[in-house]
Short mmCIF file of C-alpha atoms and ligand atoms in Angstrom, two decimals:
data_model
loop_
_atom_site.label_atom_id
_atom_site.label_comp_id
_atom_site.label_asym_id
_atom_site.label_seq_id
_atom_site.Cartn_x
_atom_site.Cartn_y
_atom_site.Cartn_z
CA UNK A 1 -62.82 -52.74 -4.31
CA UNK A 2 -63.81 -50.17 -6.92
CA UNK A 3 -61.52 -47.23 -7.53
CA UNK A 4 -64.77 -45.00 -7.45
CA UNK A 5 -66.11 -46.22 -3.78
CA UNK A 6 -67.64 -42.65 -3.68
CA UNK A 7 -70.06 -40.80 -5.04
CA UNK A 8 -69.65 -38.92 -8.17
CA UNK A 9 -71.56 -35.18 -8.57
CA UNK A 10 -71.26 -33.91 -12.45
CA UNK A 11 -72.35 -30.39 -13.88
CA UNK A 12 -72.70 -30.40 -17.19
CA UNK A 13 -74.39 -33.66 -17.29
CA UNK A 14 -76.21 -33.66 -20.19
CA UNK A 15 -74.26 -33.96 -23.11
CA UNK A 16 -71.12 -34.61 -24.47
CA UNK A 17 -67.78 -34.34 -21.67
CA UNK A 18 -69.56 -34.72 -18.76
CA UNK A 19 -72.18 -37.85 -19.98
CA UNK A 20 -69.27 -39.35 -21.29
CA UNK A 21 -68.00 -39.03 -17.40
CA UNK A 22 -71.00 -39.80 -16.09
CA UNK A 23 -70.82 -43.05 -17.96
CA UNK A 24 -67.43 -43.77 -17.42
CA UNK A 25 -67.98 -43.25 -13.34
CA UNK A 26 -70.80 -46.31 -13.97
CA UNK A 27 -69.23 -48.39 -15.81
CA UNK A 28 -65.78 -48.09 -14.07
CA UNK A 29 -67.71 -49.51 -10.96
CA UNK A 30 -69.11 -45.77 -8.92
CA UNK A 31 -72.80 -46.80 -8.07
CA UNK A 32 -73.94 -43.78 -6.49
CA UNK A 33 -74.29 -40.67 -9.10
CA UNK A 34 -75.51 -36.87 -8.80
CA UNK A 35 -76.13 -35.68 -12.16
CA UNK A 36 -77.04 -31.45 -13.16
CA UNK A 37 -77.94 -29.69 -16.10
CA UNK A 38 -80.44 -27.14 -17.32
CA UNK A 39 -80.83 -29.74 -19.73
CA UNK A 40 -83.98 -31.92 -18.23
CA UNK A 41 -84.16 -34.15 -21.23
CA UNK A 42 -80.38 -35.04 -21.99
CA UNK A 43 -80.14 -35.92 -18.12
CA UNK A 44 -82.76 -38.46 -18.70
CA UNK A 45 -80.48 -39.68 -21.66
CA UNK A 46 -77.83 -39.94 -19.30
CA UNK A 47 -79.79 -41.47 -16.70
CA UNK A 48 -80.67 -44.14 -19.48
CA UNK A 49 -77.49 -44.56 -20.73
CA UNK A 50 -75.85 -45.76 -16.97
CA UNK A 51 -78.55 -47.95 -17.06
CA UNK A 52 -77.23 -49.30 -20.16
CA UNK A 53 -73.48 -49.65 -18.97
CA UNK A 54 -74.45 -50.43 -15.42
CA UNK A 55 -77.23 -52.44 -15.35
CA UNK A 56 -81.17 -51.84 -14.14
CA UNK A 57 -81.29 -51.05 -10.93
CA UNK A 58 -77.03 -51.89 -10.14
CA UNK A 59 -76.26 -47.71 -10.30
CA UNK A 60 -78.53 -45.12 -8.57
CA UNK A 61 -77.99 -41.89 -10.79
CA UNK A 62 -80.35 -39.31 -9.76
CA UNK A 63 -80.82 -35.61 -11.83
CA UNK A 64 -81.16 -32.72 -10.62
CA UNK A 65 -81.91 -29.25 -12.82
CA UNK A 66 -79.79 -26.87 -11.74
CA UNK A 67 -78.39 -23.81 -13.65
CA UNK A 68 -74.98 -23.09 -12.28
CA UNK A 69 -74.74 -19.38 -12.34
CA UNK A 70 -77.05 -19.61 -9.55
CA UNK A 71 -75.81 -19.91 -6.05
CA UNK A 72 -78.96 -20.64 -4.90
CA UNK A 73 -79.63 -23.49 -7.23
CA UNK A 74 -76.11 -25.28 -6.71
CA UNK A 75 -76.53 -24.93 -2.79
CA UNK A 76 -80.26 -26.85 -3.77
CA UNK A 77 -78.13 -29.40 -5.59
CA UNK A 78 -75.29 -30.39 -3.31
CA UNK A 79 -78.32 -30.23 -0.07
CA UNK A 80 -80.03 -32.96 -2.66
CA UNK A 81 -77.22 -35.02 -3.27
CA UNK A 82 -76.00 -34.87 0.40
CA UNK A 83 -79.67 -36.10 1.63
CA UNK A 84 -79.71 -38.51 -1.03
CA UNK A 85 -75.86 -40.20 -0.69
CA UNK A 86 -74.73 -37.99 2.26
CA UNK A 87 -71.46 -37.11 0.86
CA UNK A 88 -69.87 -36.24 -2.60
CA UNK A 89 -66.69 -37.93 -3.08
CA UNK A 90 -65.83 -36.68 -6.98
CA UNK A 91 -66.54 -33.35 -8.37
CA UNK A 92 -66.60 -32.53 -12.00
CA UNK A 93 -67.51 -29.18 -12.68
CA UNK A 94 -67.64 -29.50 -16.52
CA UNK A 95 -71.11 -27.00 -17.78
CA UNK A 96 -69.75 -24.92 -20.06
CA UNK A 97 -70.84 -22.79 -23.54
CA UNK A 98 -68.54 -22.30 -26.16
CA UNK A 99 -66.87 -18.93 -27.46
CA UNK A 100 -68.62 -16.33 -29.07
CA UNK A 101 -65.89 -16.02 -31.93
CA UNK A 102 -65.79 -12.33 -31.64
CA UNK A 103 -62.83 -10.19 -31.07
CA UNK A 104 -62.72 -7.94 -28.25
CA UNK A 105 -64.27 -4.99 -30.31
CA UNK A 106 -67.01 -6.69 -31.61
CA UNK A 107 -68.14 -8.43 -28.41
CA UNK A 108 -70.42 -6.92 -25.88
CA UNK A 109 -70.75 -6.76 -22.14
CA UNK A 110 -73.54 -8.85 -22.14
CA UNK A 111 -71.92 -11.63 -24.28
CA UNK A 112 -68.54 -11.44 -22.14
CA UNK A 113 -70.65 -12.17 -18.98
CA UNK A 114 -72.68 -14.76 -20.27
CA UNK A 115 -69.42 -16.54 -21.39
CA UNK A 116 -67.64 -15.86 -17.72
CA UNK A 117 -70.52 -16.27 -15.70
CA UNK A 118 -70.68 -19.86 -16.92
CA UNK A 119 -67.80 -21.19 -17.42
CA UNK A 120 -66.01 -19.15 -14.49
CA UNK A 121 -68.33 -18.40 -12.39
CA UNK A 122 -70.72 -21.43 -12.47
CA UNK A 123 -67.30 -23.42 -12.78
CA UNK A 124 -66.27 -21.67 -9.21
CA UNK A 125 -69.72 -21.87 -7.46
CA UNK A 126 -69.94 -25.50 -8.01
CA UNK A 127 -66.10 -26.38 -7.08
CA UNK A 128 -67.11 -24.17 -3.84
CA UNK A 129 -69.81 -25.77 -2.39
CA UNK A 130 -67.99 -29.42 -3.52
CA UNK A 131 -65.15 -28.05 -1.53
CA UNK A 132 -67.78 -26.85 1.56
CA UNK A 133 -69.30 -30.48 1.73
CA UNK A 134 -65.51 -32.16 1.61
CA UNK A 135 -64.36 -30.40 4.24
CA UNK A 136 -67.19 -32.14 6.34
CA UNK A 137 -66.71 -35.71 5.51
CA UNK A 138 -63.90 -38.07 6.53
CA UNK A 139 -62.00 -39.82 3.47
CA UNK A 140 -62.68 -42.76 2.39
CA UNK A 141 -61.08 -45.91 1.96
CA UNK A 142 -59.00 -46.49 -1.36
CA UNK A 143 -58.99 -49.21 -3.55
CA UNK A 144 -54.95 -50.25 -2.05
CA UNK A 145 -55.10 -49.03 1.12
CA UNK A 146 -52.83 -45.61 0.06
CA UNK A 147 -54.11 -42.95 2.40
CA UNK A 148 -57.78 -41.56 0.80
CA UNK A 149 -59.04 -37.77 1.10
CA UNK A 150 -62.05 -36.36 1.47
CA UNK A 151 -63.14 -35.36 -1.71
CA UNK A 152 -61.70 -34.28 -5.22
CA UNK A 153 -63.07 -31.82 -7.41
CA UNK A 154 -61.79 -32.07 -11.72
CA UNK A 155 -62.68 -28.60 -13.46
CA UNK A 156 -63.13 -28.66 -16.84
CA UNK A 157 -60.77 -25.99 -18.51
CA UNK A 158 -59.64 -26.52 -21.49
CA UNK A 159 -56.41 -25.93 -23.95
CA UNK A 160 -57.16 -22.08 -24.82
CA UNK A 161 -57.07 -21.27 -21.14
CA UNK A 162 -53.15 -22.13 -21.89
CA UNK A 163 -52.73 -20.64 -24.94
CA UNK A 164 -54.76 -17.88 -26.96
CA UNK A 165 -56.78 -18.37 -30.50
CA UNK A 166 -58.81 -16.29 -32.96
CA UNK A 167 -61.97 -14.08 -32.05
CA UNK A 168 -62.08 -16.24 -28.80
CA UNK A 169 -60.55 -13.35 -26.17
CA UNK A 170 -63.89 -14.01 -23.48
CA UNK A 171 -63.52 -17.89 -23.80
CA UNK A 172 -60.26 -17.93 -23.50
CA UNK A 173 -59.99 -15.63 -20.44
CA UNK A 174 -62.96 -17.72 -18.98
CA UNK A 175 -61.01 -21.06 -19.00
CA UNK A 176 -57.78 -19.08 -18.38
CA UNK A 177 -59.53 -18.26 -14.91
CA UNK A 178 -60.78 -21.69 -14.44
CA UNK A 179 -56.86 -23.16 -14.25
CA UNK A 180 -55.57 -20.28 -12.31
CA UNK A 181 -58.95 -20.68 -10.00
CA UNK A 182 -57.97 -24.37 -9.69
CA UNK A 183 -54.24 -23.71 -8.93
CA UNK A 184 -55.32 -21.58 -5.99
CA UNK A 185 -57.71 -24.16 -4.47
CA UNK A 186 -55.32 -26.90 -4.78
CA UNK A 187 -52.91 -24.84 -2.57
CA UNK A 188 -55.62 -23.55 0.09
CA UNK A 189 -57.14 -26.95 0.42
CA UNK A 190 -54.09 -29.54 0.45
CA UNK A 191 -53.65 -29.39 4.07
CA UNK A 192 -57.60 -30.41 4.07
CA UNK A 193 -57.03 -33.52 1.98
CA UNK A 194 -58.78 -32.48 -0.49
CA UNK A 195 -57.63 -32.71 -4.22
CA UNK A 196 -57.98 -30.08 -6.79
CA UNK A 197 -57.01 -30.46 -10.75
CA UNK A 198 -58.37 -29.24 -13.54
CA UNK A 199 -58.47 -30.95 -17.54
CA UNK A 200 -57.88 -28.89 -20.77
CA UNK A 201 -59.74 -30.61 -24.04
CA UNK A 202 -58.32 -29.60 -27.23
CA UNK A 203 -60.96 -30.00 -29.83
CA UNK A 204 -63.72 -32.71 -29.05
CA UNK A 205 -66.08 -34.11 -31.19
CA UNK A 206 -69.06 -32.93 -29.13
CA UNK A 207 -72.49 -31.69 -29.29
CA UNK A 208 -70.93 -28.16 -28.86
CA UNK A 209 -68.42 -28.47 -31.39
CA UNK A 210 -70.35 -30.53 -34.11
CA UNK A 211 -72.40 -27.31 -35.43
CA UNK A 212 -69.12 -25.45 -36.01
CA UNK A 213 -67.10 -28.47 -37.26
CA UNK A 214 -65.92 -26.81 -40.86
CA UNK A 215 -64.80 -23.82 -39.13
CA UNK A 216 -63.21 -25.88 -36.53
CA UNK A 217 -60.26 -27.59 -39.19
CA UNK A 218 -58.05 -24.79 -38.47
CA UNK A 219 -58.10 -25.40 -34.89
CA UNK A 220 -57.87 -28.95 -35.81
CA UNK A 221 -55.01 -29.12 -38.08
CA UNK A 222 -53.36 -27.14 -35.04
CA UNK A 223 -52.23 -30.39 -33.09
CA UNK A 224 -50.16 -32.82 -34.31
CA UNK A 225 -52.25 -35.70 -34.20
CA UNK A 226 -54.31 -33.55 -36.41
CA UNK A 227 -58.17 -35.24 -35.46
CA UNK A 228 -60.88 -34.13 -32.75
CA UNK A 229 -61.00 -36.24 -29.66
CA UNK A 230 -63.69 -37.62 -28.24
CA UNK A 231 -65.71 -37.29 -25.39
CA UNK A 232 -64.33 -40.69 -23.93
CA UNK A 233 -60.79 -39.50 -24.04
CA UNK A 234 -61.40 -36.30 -21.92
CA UNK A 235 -63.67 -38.63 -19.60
CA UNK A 236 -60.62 -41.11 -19.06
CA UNK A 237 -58.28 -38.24 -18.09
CA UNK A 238 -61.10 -36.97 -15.62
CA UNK A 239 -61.41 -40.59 -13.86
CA UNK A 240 -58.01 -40.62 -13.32
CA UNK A 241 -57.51 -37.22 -11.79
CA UNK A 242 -60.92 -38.08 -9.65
CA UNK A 243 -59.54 -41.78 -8.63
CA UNK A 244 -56.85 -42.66 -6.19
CA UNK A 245 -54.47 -43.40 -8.81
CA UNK A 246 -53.92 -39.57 -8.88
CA UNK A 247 -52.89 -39.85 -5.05
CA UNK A 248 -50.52 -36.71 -6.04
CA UNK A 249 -51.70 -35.20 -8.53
CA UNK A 250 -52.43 -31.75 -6.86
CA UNK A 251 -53.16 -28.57 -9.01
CA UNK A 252 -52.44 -30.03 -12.41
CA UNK A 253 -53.85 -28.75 -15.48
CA UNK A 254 -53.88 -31.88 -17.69
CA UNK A 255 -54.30 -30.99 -21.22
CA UNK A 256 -55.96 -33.75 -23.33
CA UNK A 257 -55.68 -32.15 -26.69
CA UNK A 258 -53.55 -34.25 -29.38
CA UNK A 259 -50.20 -32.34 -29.03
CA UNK A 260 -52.30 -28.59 -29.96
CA UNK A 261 -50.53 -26.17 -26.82
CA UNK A 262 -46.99 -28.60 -27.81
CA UNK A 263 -45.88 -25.51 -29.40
N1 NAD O 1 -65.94 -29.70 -27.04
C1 NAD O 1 -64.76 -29.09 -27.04
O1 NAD O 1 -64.04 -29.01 -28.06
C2 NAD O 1 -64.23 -28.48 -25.75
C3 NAD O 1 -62.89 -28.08 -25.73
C4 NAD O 1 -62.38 -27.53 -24.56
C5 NAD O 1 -63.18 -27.37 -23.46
N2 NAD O 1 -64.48 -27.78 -23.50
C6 NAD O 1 -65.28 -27.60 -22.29
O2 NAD O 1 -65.81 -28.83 -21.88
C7 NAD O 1 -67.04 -28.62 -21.19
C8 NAD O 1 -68.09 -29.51 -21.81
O3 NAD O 1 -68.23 -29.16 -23.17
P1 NAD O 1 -68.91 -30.12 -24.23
O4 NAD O 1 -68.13 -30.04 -25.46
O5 NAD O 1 -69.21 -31.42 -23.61
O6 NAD O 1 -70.25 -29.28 -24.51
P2 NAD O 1 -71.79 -29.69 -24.55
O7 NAD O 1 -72.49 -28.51 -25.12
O8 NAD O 1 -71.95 -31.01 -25.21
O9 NAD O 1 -72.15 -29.84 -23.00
C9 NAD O 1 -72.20 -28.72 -22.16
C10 NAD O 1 -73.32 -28.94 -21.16
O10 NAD O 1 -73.30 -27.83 -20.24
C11 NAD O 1 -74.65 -27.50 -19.98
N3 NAD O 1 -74.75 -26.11 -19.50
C12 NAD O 1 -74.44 -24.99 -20.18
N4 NAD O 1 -74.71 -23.92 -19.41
C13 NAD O 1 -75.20 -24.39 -18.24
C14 NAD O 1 -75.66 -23.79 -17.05
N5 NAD O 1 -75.70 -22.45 -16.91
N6 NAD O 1 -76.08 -24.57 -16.03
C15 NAD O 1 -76.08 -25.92 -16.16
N7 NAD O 1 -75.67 -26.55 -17.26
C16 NAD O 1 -75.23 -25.79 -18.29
C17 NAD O 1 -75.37 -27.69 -21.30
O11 NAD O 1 -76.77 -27.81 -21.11
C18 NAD O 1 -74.72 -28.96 -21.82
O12 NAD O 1 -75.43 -30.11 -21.40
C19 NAD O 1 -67.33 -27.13 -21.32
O13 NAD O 1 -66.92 -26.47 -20.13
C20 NAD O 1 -66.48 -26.70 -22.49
O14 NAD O 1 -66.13 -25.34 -22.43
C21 NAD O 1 -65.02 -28.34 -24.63
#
């Protein structure tokens, strides 16, 4: 039996973290995929790329635009997916923009609420309403017969919710909420058998990063394995936490980020 017998929902779909998960859920054996963006066009990239890994017509990954600052629009996406697959098995709440780079003087209300209503708030209203549809559904069978649950949800976080940086203070508190967010969930929803963890990526080599890559060597030479990760090696961690293998793992915040929060 596949470890993913489920079916997989992904924010964030369109590029780098979350289409590396997407990818990895495919090839690792899920066959039934939910992917949202804003991004039309880099969700049909992803769409083509599971074809690659899975096969024509072996995966059914369908896309769905949604912006996730709008409650509206991620109730739309989790009615599609539940008419489509009628249940959602593994959440990854991963959409996300990067910092501003401003400190705290310099930044405006408006940029501090684009920031937190993306990455927190669009981080919370799509953990929610995975969390609304998990309560509903029985768990599932697991690949060794451990007991399953019904659902569990991986937020994307990320190493300066743990510690602080440079000119970052509205990123930072945005992924600061994310863990803290998760931590609460974890403990309302155990009893429910539902599992709640969040990942924290030090620096990836991403489409958001790539732009700022010079100024990001700093930041780089920060952790001790002193490189950028990839995509794949945040995606790995996510499987894991989303799979049965991570039978009690319960309100973790795994960092993935070469050794940079050691110190
Ligand atoms: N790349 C890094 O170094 C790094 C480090 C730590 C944490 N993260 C986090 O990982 C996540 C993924 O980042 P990435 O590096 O893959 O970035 P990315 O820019 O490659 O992908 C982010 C995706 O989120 C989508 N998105 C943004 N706002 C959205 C919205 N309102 N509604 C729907 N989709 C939206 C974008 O269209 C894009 O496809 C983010 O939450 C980011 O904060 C990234």
């Amino acid at each position: 039996m596949s470890l993913y017998p489920g079916v997989a929902l992904i924010t964030g779909a369109a590029s780098g973290i979350s289409q590396a998960t997407a990818v990895s859920f495919a090839r690792e054996g899920c066959t039934k995929l939910v992917l949202a963006d804003r991004d039309e066009a880099g969700l049909a990239r992803t769409q083509q790329l599971i074809v690659q890994v899975a096969g024509e017509g072996k995966a059914a990954a369908i896309a769905v635009k949604t912006d996730v600052t709008s409650a509206e629009q991620v109730e739309a996406l989790f009615l599609r997916a539940v008419a489509e697959f009628g249940r959602v098995d593994y959440a990854v709440n991963g959409a996300g923009v990067l910092s501003n780079n401003k400190r705290s003087h310099d930044t405006t209300p408006d940029e501090f609420d684009r920031i937190n209503v993306i990455n927190y708030r669009g981080c919370w209203l799509t953990s929610r309403a995975a969390i609304k549809q998990m309560l509903s559904q029985d768990p599932l069978p697991t690949h060794d017969g451990r007991p399953g649950v019904r659902g569990s949800v991986v937020n994307i976080a990320s190493q300066l919710g743990i510690v602080g940086r440079p000119a970052a203070p509205a990123y930072c508190g945005s992924k600061a909420a994310v863990i803290n967010m998760t931590k609460c969930d974890a403990i309302d929803y155990s009893r429910d058998a539902i599992r709640i963890n969040s990942v924290c990526p030090g620096v990836i080599d991403t489409p958001m990063t790539q732009p700022n890559a010079s100024v990001l060597e700093p930041a780089i030479s920060i952790a001790p394995m002193e490189r950028m990760g990839t995509a794949q090696e945040v995606a790995d961690c996510v499987l894991f936490l989303a799979s049965s293998k991570a039978s009690f793992v319960q309100g973790a915040a795994m960092v993935v980020d070469g050794g940079y929060t050691i110190n």
